[in-house]
Coordinates of C-alpha atoms and ligand atoms in Angstrom, one line a residue:
M23 CA -26.5 -25.9 24.3
P24 CA -29.8 -26.0 22.5
E25 CA -30.4 -28.5 19.7
S26 CA -30.8 -26.8 16.4
S27 CA -33.2 -28.2 13.8
R28 CA -32.1 -30.4 11.1
A29 CA -33.0 -30.3 7.4
T30 CA -33.7 -33.2 5.1
T31 CA -30.8 -32.8 2.7
T32 CA -28.0 -35.4 3.1
H33 CA -24.3 -35.2 3.2
R34 CA -21.7 -37.7 4.3
R35 CA -20.6 -38.7 7.8
L36 CA -16.9 -39.4 8.1
L37 CA -15.8 -42.8 9.4
L38 CA -12.1 -43.2 10.0
L39 CA -11.1 -46.8 10.3
C40 CA -7.6 -47.4 11.5
F41 CA -5.8 -50.7 11.9
L42 CA -2.8 -51.0 14.2
S43 CA -1.3 -47.6 14.8
S44 CA -0.2 -46.9 11.3
S45 CA -1.9 -44.1 9.5
A46 CA -1.2 -45.9 6.3
L47 CA -3.7 -48.3 7.4
C48 CA -6.4 -45.8 7.9
F49 CA -9.3 -45.6 5.5
V50 CA -11.8 -42.8 5.3
L51 CA -15.3 -43.9 4.6
S52 CA -18.2 -41.6 4.3
E53 CA -21.8 -42.4 4.8
P54 CA -24.7 -40.2 4.0
V55 CA -26.1 -38.4 7.0
E56 CA -28.7 -35.7 7.6
A57 CA -27.2 -32.3 7.1
E58 CA -27.8 -29.6 9.7
E59 CA -30.1 -26.9 8.6
E60 CA -28.4 -23.5 8.3
I61 CA -30.0 -22.2 11.5
V62 CA -27.4 -21.0 13.8
S63 CA -27.1 -18.5 16.6
R64 CA -24.4 -17.5 19.0
S65 CA -26.1 -19.5 21.8
H66 CA -25.3 -22.7 19.9
F67 CA -21.6 -22.2 20.9
P68 CA -20.0 -22.7 24.3
D69 CA -19.3 -19.8 26.6
G70 CA -15.9 -18.3 25.9
F71 CA -16.0 -19.5 22.3
L72 CA -13.9 -16.9 20.4
F73 CA -15.7 -15.1 17.5
G74 CA -13.3 -13.0 15.5
T75 CA -12.2 -11.5 12.2
T76 CA -8.8 -12.2 10.7
T77 CA -6.3 -10.4 8.5
S78 CA -2.5 -10.7 7.7
A79 CA 0.1 -8.0 7.8
Y80 CA 1.1 -7.8 4.1
Q81 CA -2.5 -7.9 3.0
I82 CA -3.6 -4.8 5.0
E83 CA -0.8 -2.8 6.4
G84 CA 0.7 -0.9 3.5
A85 CA 3.4 1.6 4.6
Y86 CA 5.8 -0.7 3.0
L87 CA 8.9 1.3 3.7
D88 CA 7.8 3.5 6.5
D89 CA 9.4 3.9 9.9
G90 CA 12.4 1.6 9.2
K91 CA 10.5 -1.3 7.7
G92 CA 12.7 -3.4 5.4
L93 CA 11.8 -5.0 2.0
S94 CA 10.0 -8.3 2.1
N95 CA 9.9 -10.9 -0.6
W96 CA 6.3 -9.9 -1.4
D97 CA 7.3 -6.2 -1.7
V98 CA 9.8 -7.2 -4.3
F99 CA 7.7 -9.8 -6.0
C100 CA 4.7 -7.5 -6.5
H101 CA 6.9 -4.8 -8.0
V102 CA 7.7 -7.1 -11.0
P103 CA 5.0 -6.2 -13.6
G104 CA 2.8 -9.2 -14.5
N105 CA 3.2 -11.1 -11.2
I106 CA -0.1 -9.8 -9.7
K107 CA -3.5 -9.2 -11.3
E108 CA -3.8 -5.7 -12.5
N109 CA -0.3 -5.1 -11.2
G110 CA -1.6 -4.7 -7.6
N111 CA 0.8 -4.6 -4.7
G112 CA 0.8 -4.1 -0.9
D113 CA 2.6 -0.8 -0.9
T114 CA -0.5 0.9 0.5
A115 CA -2.9 -2.0 0.9
D116 CA -5.6 -0.8 3.3
N117 CA -3.2 1.5 5.0
H118 CA -3.9 -0.3 8.3
Y119 CA -0.5 0.9 9.5
N120 CA -2.0 4.4 9.8
L121 CA -5.7 3.4 10.3
F122 CA -5.4 0.6 12.8
L123 CA -7.3 2.6 15.5
E124 CA -10.2 3.0 13.2
D125 CA -10.0 -0.7 12.3
I126 CA -10.0 -1.8 15.9
E127 CA -13.1 0.4 16.4
L128 CA -14.8 -1.4 13.5
M129 CA -14.1 -4.7 15.2
H130 CA -15.3 -3.4 18.5
S131 CA -18.5 -2.2 16.9
L132 CA -19.0 -5.7 15.4
G133 CA -18.7 -7.1 18.9
V134 CA -16.0 -9.6 18.1
T135 CA -14.2 -11.2 21.0
A136 CA -11.0 -11.9 19.2
Y137 CA -8.8 -10.7 16.3
R138 CA -6.3 -12.8 14.4
L139 CA -3.4 -10.7 12.9
S140 CA 0.1 -11.4 11.8
I141 CA 3.4 -9.7 12.3
S142 CA 5.3 -8.3 9.4
W143 CA 8.8 -9.8 9.8
T144 CA 10.5 -6.9 8.1
R145 CA 8.8 -4.3 10.3
I146 CA 10.4 -6.0 13.3
L147 CA 13.7 -7.2 11.6
P148 CA 14.2 -5.2 8.4
R149 CA 17.2 -7.5 7.5
G150 CA 16.3 -10.6 9.4
R151 CA 19.2 -11.8 11.6
Y152 CA 21.6 -9.5 9.7
G153 CA 20.4 -6.3 11.2
E154 CA 18.9 -4.6 14.2
V155 CA 15.5 -4.8 15.7
N156 CA 13.3 -1.9 14.5
P157 CA 11.9 -0.1 17.6
M158 CA 9.1 1.5 15.5
G159 CA 7.9 -1.9 14.4
I160 CA 7.8 -3.1 18.0
M161 CA 5.9 0.0 19.0
F162 CA 3.4 -0.4 16.2
Y163 CA 2.3 -3.9 17.3
N164 CA 2.4 -3.0 20.9
R165 CA 0.0 -0.2 20.2
I166 CA -2.3 -2.6 18.3
L167 CA -2.2 -5.1 21.1
D168 CA -2.8 -2.5 23.8
H169 CA -5.8 -1.1 21.9
L170 CA -7.3 -4.6 21.3
V171 CA -6.9 -5.4 25.0
L172 CA -8.5 -2.1 25.9
K173 CA -11.5 -2.9 23.7
G174 CA -11.8 -6.4 25.2
I175 CA -10.7 -8.1 22.0
E176 CA -8.4 -11.1 22.4
P177 CA -5.3 -10.9 20.1
F178 CA -4.6 -14.1 18.3
V179 CA -1.2 -13.6 16.7
T180 CA 0.4 -15.4 13.8
I181 CA 4.2 -14.9 13.7
H182 CA 4.7 -15.6 10.1
H183 CA 2.1 -15.3 7.3
H184 CA 3.9 -15.6 3.9
D185 CA 6.2 -12.5 4.0
I186 CA 9.9 -13.0 4.7
P187 CA 12.7 -10.5 4.6
Q188 CA 14.0 -10.2 1.1
E189 CA 17.5 -10.3 2.6
L190 CA 16.9 -13.9 3.6
A191 CA 15.4 -14.7 0.2
D192 CA 18.6 -13.3 -1.4
R193 CA 21.0 -14.8 1.0
Y194 CA 19.8 -18.4 0.9
G195 CA 16.7 -18.8 -1.2
G196 CA 14.2 -18.5 1.7
W197 CA 12.7 -21.7 3.2
L198 CA 14.8 -24.0 1.1
S199 CA 17.7 -23.4 3.4
P200 CA 17.9 -24.9 6.9
L201 CA 19.4 -21.5 8.0
M202 CA 15.9 -20.2 7.9
Q203 CA 15.1 -22.1 11.0
E204 CA 17.5 -20.0 13.0
D205 CA 16.1 -16.8 11.5
F206 CA 12.6 -17.8 12.4
V207 CA 13.6 -18.7 15.9
H208 CA 15.3 -15.3 16.2
F209 CA 12.2 -13.5 15.0
A210 CA 9.8 -15.6 17.2
R211 CA 11.9 -15.0 20.3
I212 CA 11.7 -11.2 19.7
C213 CA 8.0 -11.5 19.4
F214 CA 7.6 -13.6 22.6
E215 CA 9.9 -11.1 24.4
S216 CA 8.2 -8.0 23.1
F217 CA 4.5 -9.0 23.0
G218 CA 4.2 -12.2 24.9
H219 CA 2.7 -10.8 28.0
K220 CA -0.3 -9.5 25.9
V221 CA -0.8 -12.5 23.7
K222 CA -2.5 -15.6 24.9
H223 CA -2.7 -17.3 21.5
W224 CA 0.3 -17.7 19.3
A225 CA 0.4 -19.4 15.9
T226 CA 3.9 -19.9 14.6
I227 CA 3.3 -20.1 10.8
N228 CA 0.2 -19.7 8.6
E229 CA -0.6 -22.5 6.1
A230 CA 2.9 -23.8 5.6
N231 CA 1.4 -26.7 3.6
L232 CA -0.4 -24.3 1.2
F233 CA 2.6 -22.0 1.0
V234 CA 5.0 -24.6 -0.2
D235 CA 2.5 -25.7 -2.8
M236 CA 2.2 -22.2 -4.1
A237 CA 5.8 -21.3 -3.9
Y238 CA 7.6 -24.6 -4.8
I239 CA 5.2 -26.8 -6.6
R240 CA 3.1 -24.4 -8.7
G241 CA 5.5 -21.5 -8.6
W242 CA 2.8 -18.9 -8.1
Y243 CA 4.2 -17.2 -4.9
P244 CA 7.8 -16.0 -4.5
P245 CA 10.3 -17.4 -5.1
S246 CA 8.4 -18.8 -8.1
H247 CA 10.0 -22.2 -8.2
C248 CA 8.5 -25.1 -10.1
S249 CA 9.2 -27.7 -12.8
P250 CA 7.1 -29.4 -15.5
P251 CA 4.4 -30.7 -15.6
F252 CA 3.4 -28.5 -12.6
G253 CA 4.5 -25.3 -14.3
K254 CA 7.2 -23.5 -16.3
C255 CA 9.6 -21.6 -14.0
S256 CA 13.2 -20.6 -14.4
A257 CA 14.2 -22.6 -11.4
G258 CA 12.9 -25.3 -9.1
N259 CA 12.0 -28.9 -8.7
S260 CA 8.3 -29.4 -7.8
D261 CA 8.9 -33.0 -6.8
V262 CA 11.5 -32.3 -4.2
E263 CA 11.8 -28.7 -3.1
P264 CA 8.4 -28.4 -1.4
L265 CA 9.4 -31.3 0.8
I266 CA 12.6 -29.5 1.8
A267 CA 10.9 -26.2 2.4
L268 CA 8.2 -27.7 4.6
H269 CA 10.8 -29.7 6.5
N270 CA 12.6 -26.5 7.4
M271 CA 9.3 -24.8 8.4
I272 CA 8.3 -27.7 10.6
L273 CA 11.7 -27.7 12.3
A274 CA 11.5 -23.9 12.7
H275 CA 8.1 -24.3 14.3
G276 CA 9.5 -27.0 16.7
K277 CA 12.5 -24.9 17.7
A278 CA 10.4 -21.8 18.4
V279 CA 7.9 -23.7 20.4
K280 CA 10.7 -25.3 22.4
I281 CA 11.9 -21.8 23.3
Y282 CA 8.4 -20.5 24.1
R283 CA 7.7 -23.4 26.4
Q284 CA 11.1 -23.3 28.2
E285 CA 11.4 -19.5 28.6
F286 CA 8.0 -17.8 28.2
Q287 CA 4.9 -20.0 28.4
G288 CA 5.2 -20.4 32.2
K289 CA 5.2 -16.8 33.0
Q290 CA 3.1 -15.5 30.1
G291 CA 0.5 -18.2 30.2
G292 CA -0.3 -18.4 26.5
S293 CA -0.9 -21.3 24.2
I294 CA 1.0 -21.9 20.9
G295 CA -0.1 -23.8 17.8
I296 CA 0.1 -23.7 14.0
V297 CA -2.4 -22.8 11.3
L298 CA -2.8 -25.2 8.4
H299 CA -4.7 -25.1 5.1
A300 CA -7.3 -27.8 5.9
M301 CA -9.0 -29.1 2.8
W302 CA -11.6 -31.8 2.6
Y303 CA -12.1 -34.4 -0.2
E304 CA -14.9 -36.5 -1.4
P305 CA -14.4 -39.5 -3.7
L306 CA -14.8 -38.5 -7.4
R307 CA -16.4 -41.8 -8.3
A308 CA -19.0 -42.4 -5.6
N309 CA -18.6 -45.7 -3.7
N310 CA -15.4 -46.4 -5.5
E311 CA -12.9 -48.0 -3.2
L312 CA -9.8 -46.6 -5.1
D313 CA -11.2 -43.1 -4.8
Q314 CA -12.0 -43.6 -1.1
Q315 CA -8.3 -44.5 -0.7
A316 CA -7.4 -41.4 -2.7
V317 CA -9.3 -39.3 -0.2
T318 CA -7.4 -40.9 2.6
R319 CA -4.1 -40.4 0.8
G320 CA -5.0 -36.8 -0.1
L321 CA -5.7 -36.0 3.5
A322 CA -2.4 -37.6 4.7
F323 CA -0.5 -35.7 2.0
G324 CA -2.3 -32.4 2.8
V325 CA -3.1 -32.4 6.5
G326 CA -0.8 -35.2 7.8
W327 CA 2.3 -33.8 6.1
L328 CA 2.3 -30.8 8.4
L329 CA 0.5 -32.0 11.5
D330 CA 1.7 -35.6 12.0
P331 CA 5.3 -34.5 12.8
L332 CA 3.9 -31.9 15.3
V333 CA 1.7 -34.4 17.0
Y334 CA 3.4 -37.8 16.5
G335 CA 7.0 -36.8 15.6
D336 CA 7.1 -38.0 12.0
Y337 CA 5.6 -37.8 8.6
P338 CA 2.6 -40.1 7.7
S339 CA 3.7 -43.6 6.7
E340 CA 2.0 -43.4 3.3
M341 CA 4.2 -40.4 2.5
R342 CA 7.3 -42.3 3.3
L343 CA 6.0 -45.2 1.3
F344 CA 5.4 -43.2 -1.9
L345 CA 8.1 -40.5 -1.6
G346 CA 11.0 -42.7 -0.2
D347 CA 14.2 -40.8 0.3
A348 CA 12.9 -37.6 -1.3
L349 CA 11.1 -37.1 2.0
P350 CA 13.6 -35.7 4.5
R351 CA 14.1 -37.6 7.8
F352 CA 14.0 -36.2 11.3
T353 CA 16.7 -37.1 13.8
V354 CA 15.7 -38.7 17.0
D355 CA 16.3 -35.4 18.8
E356 CA 14.2 -33.5 16.3
M357 CA 11.4 -36.0 16.6
D358 CA 11.5 -35.6 20.3
Y359 CA 11.0 -31.8 20.3
L360 CA 8.5 -31.9 17.4
K361 CA 6.2 -34.5 19.1
G362 CA 3.5 -32.7 20.9
S363 CA 4.7 -29.3 19.8
I364 CA 1.2 -27.8 19.3
D365 CA -1.3 -26.8 22.0
Y366 CA -4.0 -26.4 19.4
I367 CA -4.7 -26.8 15.7
G368 CA -5.6 -23.7 13.6
I369 CA -7.8 -24.7 10.7
N370 CA -8.1 -22.5 7.7
H371 CA -10.9 -24.0 5.7
Y372 CA -11.9 -22.9 2.2
L373 CA -12.2 -26.0 0.0
T374 CA -13.7 -29.3 -0.6
L375 CA -12.8 -31.1 -3.8
Y376 CA -13.4 -34.5 -5.4
A377 CA -10.4 -36.8 -5.2
K378 CA -9.6 -39.5 -7.8
D379 CA -7.0 -42.3 -7.6
C380 CA -4.1 -42.0 -9.9
L381 CA -2.1 -45.0 -8.7
H382 CA -4.3 -47.5 -10.5
S383 CA -6.4 -45.3 -12.7
S384 CA -5.4 -42.9 -15.5
C385 CA -5.6 -39.2 -14.6
A386 CA -5.4 -35.9 -16.5
P387 CA -1.9 -34.6 -17.0
G388 CA -0.7 -31.9 -14.7
G389 CA 1.2 -33.7 -11.9
S390 CA -1.4 -35.7 -10.1
D391 CA 0.4 -38.9 -11.2
H392 CA 3.4 -37.7 -9.2
A393 CA 4.3 -38.9 -5.7
I394 CA 4.3 -35.3 -4.4
R395 CA 0.6 -35.2 -5.0
G396 CA 0.1 -38.6 -3.4
Y397 CA -1.1 -39.9 -6.8
V398 CA -4.4 -38.1 -6.3
Y399 CA -6.2 -35.9 -8.8
T400 CA -8.4 -33.3 -7.3
T401 CA -11.2 -31.4 -9.1
G402 CA -14.2 -29.2 -8.2
D403 CA -16.6 -30.9 -10.6
R404 CA -18.1 -34.3 -11.3
D405 CA -19.5 -34.7 -14.8
G406 CA -19.6 -31.0 -15.2
V407 CA -21.5 -30.3 -12.0
P408 CA -19.6 -28.3 -9.4
I409 CA -19.3 -29.8 -5.9
G410 CA -20.8 -26.6 -4.5
Q411 CA -21.5 -23.0 -5.5
P412 CA -18.4 -21.5 -7.2
T413 CA -16.6 -18.6 -5.6
G414 CA -14.0 -16.0 -6.5
N415 CA -11.3 -18.7 -6.3
A416 CA -11.5 -21.4 -9.0
R417 CA -10.7 -24.1 -6.5
F418 CA -13.0 -22.9 -3.6
F419 CA -16.6 -24.0 -3.6
V420 CA -19.3 -23.6 -1.0
V421 CA -19.6 -26.9 0.8
P422 CA -20.3 -26.3 4.5
G423 CA -20.4 -30.0 5.3
G424 CA -16.7 -30.1 4.3
L425 CA -15.8 -28.1 7.4
K426 CA -17.7 -30.4 9.6
N427 CA -15.9 -33.4 8.0
I428 CA -12.4 -31.9 8.3
V429 CA -13.0 -31.0 11.9
N430 CA -14.2 -34.5 12.7
Y431 CA -11.2 -35.9 10.8
M432 CA -8.9 -33.8 13.0
K433 CA -10.7 -34.9 16.1
Q434 CA -10.1 -38.5 15.2
R435 CA -6.6 -38.2 13.9
Y436 CA -5.3 -35.9 16.6
N437 CA -7.1 -37.1 19.7
N438 CA -9.6 -34.2 19.7
M439 CA -7.0 -31.6 20.7
P440 CA -8.3 -28.0 20.8
M441 CA -9.1 -26.5 17.4
Y442 CA -9.8 -23.0 16.2
V443 CA -11.2 -22.2 12.8
T444 CA -8.6 -19.6 12.1
E445 CA -9.9 -18.6 8.7
N446 CA -13.1 -19.2 6.7
G447 CA -14.6 -16.8 4.3
Y448 CA -16.3 -16.1 0.9
A449 CA -15.4 -14.1 -2.1
P450 CA -18.0 -14.0 -5.0
P451 CA -17.1 -15.2 -8.5
P452 CA -15.7 -12.6 -10.9
G453 CA -18.4 -10.8 -12.6
E454 CA -20.9 -10.9 -9.7
E455 CA -19.7 -7.7 -8.2
V456 CA -19.6 -5.0 -10.8
Q457 CA -21.6 -2.3 -9.1
L458 CA -20.8 -1.0 -5.6
N459 CA -24.3 -1.9 -4.5
Q460 CA -23.7 -5.5 -5.5
I461 CA -20.5 -5.5 -3.4
L462 CA -22.3 -4.1 -0.4
H463 CA -25.4 -6.3 -0.6
D464 CA -23.4 -9.5 0.0
V465 CA -26.2 -11.9 0.8
K466 CA -24.2 -14.9 -0.4
R467 CA -21.5 -14.0 2.2
I468 CA -24.0 -14.0 5.0
D469 CA -25.3 -17.4 3.8
Y470 CA -21.8 -18.7 3.6
H471 CA -20.8 -17.7 7.2
K472 CA -24.2 -18.9 8.6
S473 CA -23.9 -22.3 7.0
Y474 CA -20.2 -22.8 8.0
L475 CA -20.9 -21.6 11.5
A476 CA -23.8 -24.1 11.6
A477 CA -21.3 -26.8 10.6
V478 CA -19.0 -25.8 13.4
A479 CA -21.8 -25.8 15.9
S480 CA -22.8 -29.3 14.7
S481 CA -19.2 -30.6 15.1
I482 CA -19.2 -29.2 18.7
R483 CA -22.4 -31.0 19.5
D484 CA -20.8 -34.1 18.2
G485 CA -18.0 -33.6 20.7
A486 CA -15.3 -31.8 18.7
D487 CA -13.2 -29.4 20.9
V488 CA -13.5 -26.3 18.6
R489 CA -12.9 -23.1 20.5
G490 CA -13.1 -20.3 18.0
Y491 CA -14.2 -19.1 14.5
F492 CA -12.5 -16.2 12.6
A493 CA -14.1 -14.8 9.5
W494 CA -11.7 -14.0 6.7
S495 CA -11.6 -11.1 6.5
L496 CA -12.4 -8.0 8.4
M497 CA -12.1 -6.0 5.2
D498 CA -11.3 -6.4 1.6
N499 CA -7.6 -6.5 1.1
F500 CA -4.6 -7.5 -1.0
E501 CA -5.5 -11.1 -2.0
W502 CA -2.0 -12.2 -3.0
I503 CA -1.6 -12.9 -6.7
D504 CA -5.3 -11.9 -7.3
G505 CA -4.4 -8.4 -6.0
Y506 CA -7.5 -6.4 -5.3
T507 CA -9.7 -8.2 -7.8
V508 CA -11.1 -10.7 -5.2
R509 CA -12.8 -9.5 -2.1
Y510 CA -13.4 -11.4 1.1
G511 CA -14.2 -8.5 3.5
L512 CA -17.1 -7.8 5.8
Y513 CA -16.1 -4.2 5.0
Y514 CA -15.6 -2.9 1.6
V515 CA -12.5 -0.7 1.2
D516 CA -12.7 2.1 -1.4
R517 CA -9.4 1.8 -3.3
T518 CA -9.2 5.5 -3.9
T519 CA -10.1 6.9 -0.5
L520 CA -9.4 3.8 1.6
K521 CA -12.7 4.4 3.4
R522 CA -14.1 1.3 5.1
I523 CA -17.8 0.8 4.3
P524 CA -19.8 -2.0 5.9
K525 CA -21.3 -4.6 3.7
I526 CA -24.6 -6.1 4.9
S527 CA -22.5 -9.1 6.1
A528 CA -20.9 -6.8 8.7
L529 CA -24.3 -5.8 9.9
W530 CA -25.4 -9.4 10.0
Y531 CA -22.2 -10.5 12.0
R532 CA -22.9 -7.7 14.4
D533 CA -26.4 -8.9 15.0
F534 CA -25.3 -12.5 15.2
L535 CA -22.7 -11.6 17.8
A536 CA -25.4 -9.7 19.7
N537 CA -27.4 -12.9 19.5
S538 CA -30.3 -11.1 17.9
S539 CA -30.3 -12.5 14.3
G540 CA -29.2 -15.3 12.2
N541 CA -32.5 -17.0 11.7
G542 CA -35.4 -15.9 9.6
L543 CA -33.1 -13.2 8.4
D544 CA -35.0 -10.1 7.2
L545 CA -32.6 -8.8 4.5
T546 CA -34.7 -5.7 3.8
Q547 CA -33.8 -4.6 7.4
Y548 CA -30.1 -4.8 6.4
H549 CA -30.5 -3.0 3.1
G550 CA -32.3 -0.2 5.0
R551 CA -29.6 0.0 7.7
L552 CA -26.9 0.0 5.1
E553 CA -28.4 2.9 3.3
Q554 CA -28.7 4.7 6.6
D555 CA -25.1 4.0 7.4
L556 CA -24.0 5.3 4.1
R557 CA -26.1 8.5 4.5
V558 CA -24.5 9.1 7.9
A559 CA -21.1 8.7 6.4
G560 CA -22.0 11.1 3.6
L561 CA -21.6 8.3 1.0
E562 CA -25.2 7.9 -0.2
D563 CA -24.3 8.6 -3.8
L564 CA -21.9 5.6 -4.0
Ligands
FCB29 C1 -5.7 -18.2 2.8 C2 -4.7 -17.2 3.3 C3 -5.2 -15.8 3.5 C4 -6.2 -15.4 2.5 C5 -7.2 -16.4 2.3 C6 -8.3 -16.1 1.3 O1 -5.1 -19.3 2.2 O2 -4.1 -17.7 4.5 O3 -4.1 -15.0 3.6 O4 -5.5 -15.1 1.3 O5 -6.6 -17.6 1.9

């Protein structure tokens, strides 16, 4: 692998110091190091490294009641006026249900070697365990998988990405009930049986740690549970419910993996892991020991909360220390099957924030002085200066070094098990994309992917076992509570015609994957090609 050049700017190298075997006794120290220059090419990655794009079912499929699909919690949630920006919903989304062949063709033209998708629970099981399997749903995903394989694109399949059958939400409040574990296992088993011979990479659940925050601490996602000072909801307890919901999701994961390993993995030969929301923190007060400890705690409460049980069989000791009996306990039997229950870690990375200690220091109101937050206050700015370029999400900033740091942290904490960057992507801040030509000439997105890919290449050079990178997202789509107002796609999707139109980032990714660009990027070349593409598609007047 060739050495890439280095620039003179500095960022911080992560040092994880652990004493004894307890993660409570780990301190994250950072020291300034040279940052890698944003020069990256495909040849900086090992052979077989997966380069992909990623989406999720609810965000792109549409066809929300077609061919026997049942209602999901997101279908219902989006139909309540006011829940989603501009009252958007996934009823039609990108109509991928009907346009999937075209979308696979787009990916093929980009030259990706992998595609990460998720399965709509209610397309397979319209009523969860309380109804029949929908054969049309099985057929739909089989057709997708067949066409991907035909085009030489490796499917990377997430079983559950936020959308659950409304039936299960109604019956037992979704993930708050341990009964969800059996529902998930039932769903996962059907997926292994129906698709397992075509899928070599399974992820059980997407970002369970972010999901419980959004659904049970902040109350922004269904079932909209929260309590003050985190938010005003009609039900919920932000200090306790997220712990219960995540506990159920962890056990559901463990049980599904047990079944996969016992009954399917041998003959199907796939690997199975989980995808987490992997944030990075820097101390708010530079060189302040308390804020260094806040970084360590924040990572344990963010990353360790989900991954420690799956690798070591139990929650991080600092969580037990601060949360006491509010943190559920695993039985000996559960610890046994949870321990070692991932073959790889899926890293969704979007954010680096500053962390400030709230155990010994005073913090702004809003919940950071609560145990559920690990007594850590997080913010994107220090003295009014943002930690990186702002984006379309108020908490996401462009800090490529954060990806390198979180990868190195995982490498240390989880013995360098295989990792995939299962999501990483950029949406511009509101107001920067008013005209269509601003949307299509997305230079900042190109810079973003280049700099984050450079960070991954650099981690690999340092010995991290990272095996793939998936750009979020193939195309603009339904961005949860932001509806269609925030765009992450390499392709623009016209909301009236649903036509997919390449942005210059798509042209860049295509060249990057063909190993013919990335450095000394001549943007005029892309502008010209884009115009030509639009002319060919008869869209020149857009
Ligand atoms: C992640 C989600 C994904 C998408 C991106 C922008 O947290 O997994 O569905 O919304 O954020």
